[in-house]
Amino acid sequence: MASTITLKPPVRVVIETSPQLFDTYGGDQLIRKAVEGSTNSNVTIQPLITRIDRRAYIVFDYGVPNDDNKPQVVRLRVKLVEPSLSCVKLSDQRAYVNSVVDGDKKMNAKYGLSFPRVVDVRKKEQAKGTSPGTTANRLGGQCTV
């Protein structure tokens, strides 16, 4: 079931977890957990998108060249299984994930933005006085959990 996942670069990784786990451990520690089974420490990790809504999603490139717009994608669910974090590999949604990242790259170029980008929908919803998760979630909307 839950075991160490070995990532083979180049690969785009999507981590799905709970907002509570994200708040407790932060994106950097969750990324370290995702790559811990990989042996090459010289691989570049490029955080791309973090989105927090009903679920927290972290998208990062692991050894992906800047000009590769359609790398392989691995989806991982990170959970707390006392006393440590555990990763489980989920189904592939390569086309969808790559299209979201490609759209954000185009938006970055158009508006002079850069990665990593962090969107915490919870804060936006709290400011509006609505409940979290009532807006469309670009990364989670089509992901089966």
XYZ file of N, CA and C in Angstrom:
435
model
N 0.844 -1.179 0.000
C 0.000 0.000 0.000
C 0.888 1.241 0.000
N 1.100 1.893 1.126
C 1.957 3.069 1.182
C 3.398 2.612 1.267
N 4.209 3.103 0.349
C 5.608 2.751 0.361
C 6.395 3.925 -0.180
N 7.713 3.778 -0.187
C 8.549 4.812 -0.744
C 8.378 4.827 -2.251
N 8.162 5.989 -2.807
C 7.981 6.169 -4.240
C 9.319 6.622 -4.817
N 9.756 5.984 -5.883
C 10.973 6.404 -6.558
C 10.589 7.210 -7.784
N 10.970 8.474 -7.782
C 10.701 9.347 -8.920
C 11.883 9.287 -9.874
N 11.587 9.139 -11.155
C 12.624 9.099 -12.171
C 12.482 10.353 -13.034
N 13.441 11.279 -12.912
C 13.343 12.505 -13.699
C 13.532 12.227 -15.188
N 12.969 13.060 -16.043
C 12.161 14.231 -15.724
C 10.713 13.843 -15.460
N 10.133 14.445 -14.442
C 8.736 14.173 -14.103
C 8.139 15.390 -13.398
N 6.885 15.656 -13.701
C 6.117 16.690 -12.997
C 5.339 15.959 -11.911
N 5.365 16.486 -10.701
C 4.743 15.818 -9.563
C 3.623 16.688 -9.003
N 2.485 16.048 -8.732
C 1.368 16.704 -8.056
C 1.195 16.006 -6.716
N 1.314 16.764 -5.660
C 1.064 16.243 -4.316
C -0.318 16.712 -3.900
N -1.145 15.783 -3.474
C -2.462 16.106 -2.913
C -2.406 15.775 -1.429
N -2.910 16.688 -0.611
C -2.951 16.451 0.821
C -4.050 17.308 1.430
N -4.223 17.208 2.713
C -5.228 18.029 3.389
C -4.635 19.405 3.686
N -5.487 20.427 3.746
C -4.982 21.749 4.123
C -4.324 21.736 5.508
N -4.849 20.923 6.421
C -4.280 20.842 7.763
C -2.856 20.293 7.722
N -2.633 19.263 6.911
C -1.285 18.699 6.799
C -0.348 19.709 6.148
N -0.844 20.423 5.134
C -0.038 21.469 4.501
C 0.345 22.533 5.524
N -0.621 22.969 6.329
C -0.344 23.994 7.338
C 0.670 23.510 8.366
N 0.607 22.235 8.725
C 1.507 21.675 9.730
C 2.921 21.494 9.197
N 3.056 20.939 7.992
C 4.379 20.576 7.474
C 4.935 21.551 6.450
N 4.087 22.269 5.743
C 4.556 23.201 4.717
C 4.934 22.491 3.426
N 4.957 23.250 2.359
C 5.227 22.695 1.045
C 6.598 22.073 0.909
N 7.631 22.710 1.481
C 8.993 22.184 1.333
C 9.143 20.786 1.929
N 8.594 20.578 3.113
C 8.721 19.261 3.749
C 7.908 18.210 2.994
N 6.763 18.582 2.453
C 5.964 17.628 1.673
C 6.682 17.265 0.372
N 7.347 18.238 -0.251
C 8.145 17.937 -1.450
C 9.305 17.016 -1.092
N 9.982 17.289 0.021
C 11.089 16.406 0.448
C 10.602 14.977 0.657
N 9.398 14.827 1.225
C 8.831 13.494 1.422
C 8.608 12.814 0.075
N 8.124 13.560 -0.904
C 7.837 12.981 -2.218
C 9.097 12.502 -2.919
N 10.219 13.180 -2.714
C 11.451 12.813 -3.433
C 12.405 11.974 -2.597
N 12.033 11.618 -1.378
C 12.968 10.925 -0.491
C 13.441 9.565 -1.014
N 12.649 8.886 -1.825
C 13.053 7.585 -2.346
C 13.928 7.669 -3.584
N 14.127 8.863 -4.089
C 14.932 9.062 -5.287
C 16.382 9.273 -4.883
N 17.286 8.675 -5.619
C 18.681 8.634 -5.196
C 19.539 9.770 -5.735
N 19.104 10.459 -6.777
C 19.920 11.495 -7.384
C 19.666 12.835 -6.707
N 20.628 13.286 -5.907
C 20.457 14.541 -5.175
C 20.771 15.768 -6.023
N 21.270 15.570 -7.253
C 21.616 16.694 -8.124
C 20.471 17.120 -9.031
N 19.305 16.547 -8.854
C 18.164 16.858 -9.706
C 17.540 18.175 -9.248
N 17.226 19.042 -10.207
C 16.603 20.324 -9.904
C 15.133 20.143 -9.566
N 14.721 20.754 -8.468
C 13.317 20.779 -8.071
C 12.818 22.200 -8.292
N 11.783 22.342 -9.128
C 11.216 23.654 -9.421
C 9.759 23.699 -8.970
N 9.483 24.323 -7.801
C 8.085 24.473 -7.384
C 7.338 25.329 -8.400
N 6.122 24.906 -8.759
C 5.337 25.619 -9.754
C 4.089 26.244 -9.156
N 3.190 25.412 -8.660
C 1.894 25.895 -8.205
C 1.553 25.252 -6.863
N 1.079 26.063 -5.941
C 0.489 25.548 -4.708
C -0.903 26.144 -4.627
N -1.891 25.289 -4.461
C -3.277 25.753 -4.349
C -3.914 25.063 -3.150
N -4.497 25.866 -2.283
C -5.113 25.328 -1.076
C -6.589 25.688 -1.095
N -7.421 24.670 -1.021
C -8.867 24.830 -1.037
C -9.396 23.750 -0.102
N -10.317 22.929 -0.564
C -10.750 21.777 0.240
C -9.608 20.782 0.374
N -8.733 20.757 -0.600
C -7.509 19.951 -0.596
C -6.352 20.909 -0.872
N -5.156 20.502 -0.520
C -3.966 21.282 -0.866
C -3.260 20.538 -1.999
N -2.862 21.277 -3.017
C -2.172 20.714 -4.176
C -0.849 21.440 -4.347
N 0.212 20.683 -4.479
C 1.533 21.238 -4.743
C 2.008 20.612 -6.045
N 2.352 21.448 -7.027
C 2.859 20.959 -8.301
C 4.302 21.423 -8.415
N 5.202 20.474 -8.703
C 6.596 20.846 -8.913
C 7.210 19.965 -9.986
N 8.222 20.525 -10.639
C 8.980 19.769 -11.635
C 10.208 19.180 -10.976
N 10.473 17.917 -11.293
C 11.621 17.203 -10.752
C 12.507 16.817 -11.934
N 13.529 17.657 -12.181
C 14.449 17.401 -13.282
C 13.854 17.657 -14.655
N 12.830 18.487 -14.749
C 12.176 18.769 -16.031
C 12.852 19.987 -16.666
N 13.348 19.848 -17.906
C 13.926 21.009 -18.586
C 12.864 22.085 -18.805
N 13.282 23.351 -18.818
C 12.344 24.469 -18.971
C 11.537 24.404 -20.254
N 12.079 23.780 -21.296
C 11.375 23.752 -22.579
C 10.473 22.530 -22.743
N 10.372 21.681 -21.716
C 9.515 20.493 -21.785
C 8.128 20.851 -21.255
N 7.161 20.993 -22.157
C 5.811 21.388 -21.757
C 4.881 20.215 -21.488
N 5.319 19.009 -21.784
C 4.455 17.841 -21.599
C 5.214 16.676 -20.947
N 5.810 16.928 -19.772
C 6.542 15.834 -19.122
C 5.594 14.779 -18.553
N 6.159 13.643 -18.188
C 5.392 12.636 -17.463
C 4.897 13.265 -16.170
N 3.765 12.775 -15.663
C 3.185 13.310 -14.423
C 2.964 12.167 -13.447
N 3.317 12.414 -12.196
C 3.027 11.473 -11.118
C 2.203 12.214 -10.083
N 1.058 11.636 -9.709
C 0.218 12.194 -8.647
C 0.424 11.376 -7.385
N 0.660 12.077 -6.278
C 0.869 11.424 -4.995
C -0.082 12.000 -3.960
N -0.601 11.142 -3.122
C -1.357 11.612 -1.954
C -0.438 11.443 -0.753
N -0.271 12.507 0.000
C 0.541 12.450 1.212
C -0.401 12.527 2.398
N -0.252 11.546 3.294
C -1.076 11.471 4.502
C -0.166 11.326 5.711
N -0.725 11.629 6.859
C -0.026 11.377 8.108
C -0.459 10.005 8.600
N 0.487 9.090 8.620
C 0.262 7.759 9.191
C 1.217 7.698 10.368
N 0.663 7.943 11.548
C 1.488 8.104 12.751
C 2.596 7.072 12.802
N 3.805 7.473 13.047
C 4.265 8.821 13.399
C 4.873 9.597 12.218
N 4.662 9.160 10.987
C 5.348 9.817 9.872
C 4.398 10.057 8.695
N 4.937 10.745 7.696
C 4.182 11.002 6.473
C 4.301 9.804 5.539
N 3.240 9.544 4.796
C 3.201 8.410 3.876
C 2.735 8.892 2.507
N 3.366 8.374 1.440
C 2.985 8.718 0.061
C 2.312 7.531 -0.603
N 1.229 7.796 -1.335
C 0.543 6.784 -2.128
C 0.410 7.336 -3.542
N 0.771 6.523 -4.531
C 0.668 6.953 -5.927
C -0.780 6.859 -6.379
N -1.248 7.898 -7.097
C -2.615 7.961 -7.593
C -2.620 7.823 -9.113
N -3.813 7.841 -9.694
C -3.944 7.698 -11.143
C -3.302 8.875 -11.876
N -2.907 8.630 -13.102
C -2.238 9.625 -13.934
C -3.253 10.570 -14.562
N -2.975 11.849 -14.512
C -3.791 12.841 -15.212
C -2.863 13.814 -15.922
N -1.960 13.239 -16.703
C -0.894 13.994 -17.358
C -1.418 15.161 -18.193
N -2.362 14.909 -19.074
C -2.837 15.957 -19.974
C -3.443 17.126 -19.193
N -4.245 16.828 -18.201
C -4.901 17.890 -17.430
C -3.875 18.706 -16.638
N -2.996 18.039 -15.924
C -2.012 18.744 -15.096
C -1.099 19.596 -15.971
N -0.623 19.037 -17.088
C 0.254 19.800 -17.968
C -0.465 20.990 -18.586
N -1.765 20.866 -18.868
C -2.492 22.006 -19.428
C -2.647 23.125 -18.398
N -2.835 22.779 -17.118
C -2.921 23.794 -16.062
C -1.592 24.530 -15.937
N -0.491 23.777 -15.904
C 0.831 24.408 -15.782
C 1.130 25.258 -17.014
N 0.798 24.761 -18.214
C 1.028 25.517 -19.438
C 0.237 26.826 -19.425
N -1.004 26.772 -18.974
C -1.813 27.985 -18.868
C -1.208 28.990 -17.907
N -0.680 28.502 -16.785
C -0.041 29.399 -15.824
C 1.259 29.975 -16.389
N 2.008 29.187 -17.165
C 3.222 29.708 -17.806
C 2.871 30.850 -18.754
N 1.805 30.689 -19.531
C 1.375 31.746 -20.454
C 0.939 32.991 -19.683
N 0.214 32.801 -18.577
C -0.210 33.921 -17.760
C 1.013 34.619 -17.149
N 1.986 33.837 -16.701
C 3.220 34.415 -16.162
C 3.899 35.296 -17.203
N 4.019 34.782 -18.437
C 4.678 35.533 -19.507
C 3.901 36.812 -19.831
N 2.600 36.713 -19.885
C 1.760 37.863 -20.250
C 1.820 38.975 -19.198
N 1.822 38.591 -17.918
C 1.740 39.581 -16.849
C 3.052 39.777 -16.079
N 4.137 39.175 -16.571
C 5.425 39.344 -15.905
C 5.508 38.663 -14.552
N 4.796 37.550 -14.391
C 4.808 36.794 -13.134
C 5.824 35.664 -13.232
N 6.024 34.954 -12.143
C 6.951 33.826 -12.162
C 6.481 32.744 -11.203
N 7.076 31.584 -11.350
C 6.843 30.489 -10.416
C 7.805 30.649 -9.257
N 7.522 30.130 -8.084
C 6.303 29.416 -7.720
C 5.157 30.382 -7.446
N 3.938 29.891 -7.664
C 2.727 30.658 -7.395
C 1.940 29.935 -6.324
N 1.458 30.679 -5.360
C 0.684 30.103 -4.259
C -0.676 30.785 -4.220
N -1.723 29.979 -4.250
C -3.086 30.493 -4.145
C -3.742 29.776 -2.965
N -4.098 30.560 -1.961
C -4.800 29.987 -0.809
C -6.249 30.468 -0.884
N -7.089 29.635 -1.483
C -8.494 29.978 -1.683
C -9.183 30.208 -0.344
N -8.720 29.542 0.685
C -9.341 29.697 1.996
C -9.325 31.163 2.435
N -8.206 31.840 2.217
C -8.095 33.242 2.625
C -9.016 34.123 1.796
N -9.099 33.863 0.490
C -9.988 34.642 -0.374
C -11.444 34.438 0.040
N -11.818 33.196 0.320
C -13.188 32.889 0.697
C -13.534 33.496 2.056
N -12.573 33.471 2.989
C -12.819 34.069 4.297
C -13.030 35.568 4.172
N -12.261 36.208 3.287
C -12.399 37.652 3.078
C -13.773 37.994 2.495
N -14.309 37.086 1.636
C -15.624 37.298 1.037
C -16.757 36.901 1.978
N -16.422 36.119 3.004
C -17.443 35.647 3.923
C -18.167 34.402 3.430
N -17.548 33.653 2.492
C -18.140 32.412 2.010
C -17.300 31.235 2.497
N -17.828 30.050 2.340
C -17.110 28.878 2.827
C -16.066 28.428 1.809
N -14.945 27.855 2.285
C -13.917 27.364 1.375
C -14.471 26.292 0.447
N -13.935 26.259 -0.752
C -14.305 25.208 -1.683
C -15.482 25.541 -2.564
N -16.003 26.766 -2.485
C -17.155 27.092 -3.308
C -16.751 27.590 -4.694
N -15.462 27.833 -4.901
C -14.989 28.255 -6.219
C -14.425 27.057 -6.963
N -14.276 27.203 -8.263
C -13.702 26.111 -9.061
C -12.254 25.914 -8.660
N -11.843 24.687 -8.528
C -10.477 24.359 -8.155
C -9.759 23.825 -9.386
N -8.836 24.598 -9.954
C -8.204 24.237 -11.223
C -7.431 22.929 -11.140
N -6.826 22.636 -10.012
C -6.083 21.388 -9.925
C -6.919 20.254 -9.403
N -7.844 20.550 -8.518
C -8.622 19.474 -7.912
C -9.933 19.198 -8.595
N -10.394 20.114 -9.419
C -11.717 19.994 -9.998
C -11.938 18.719 -10.787
N -10.907 18.231 -11.463
C -11.072 17.034 -12.278
C -10.328 15.833 -11.697
N -9.738 16.010 -10.545
C -8.990 14.904 -9.939
C -9.937 14.023 -9.144
N -9.869 12.745 -9.365
C -10.669 11.826 -8.579
C -9.871 11.472 -7.330
N -10.501 11.595 -6.185
C -9.818 11.334 -4.926
C -10.306 10.052 -4.332
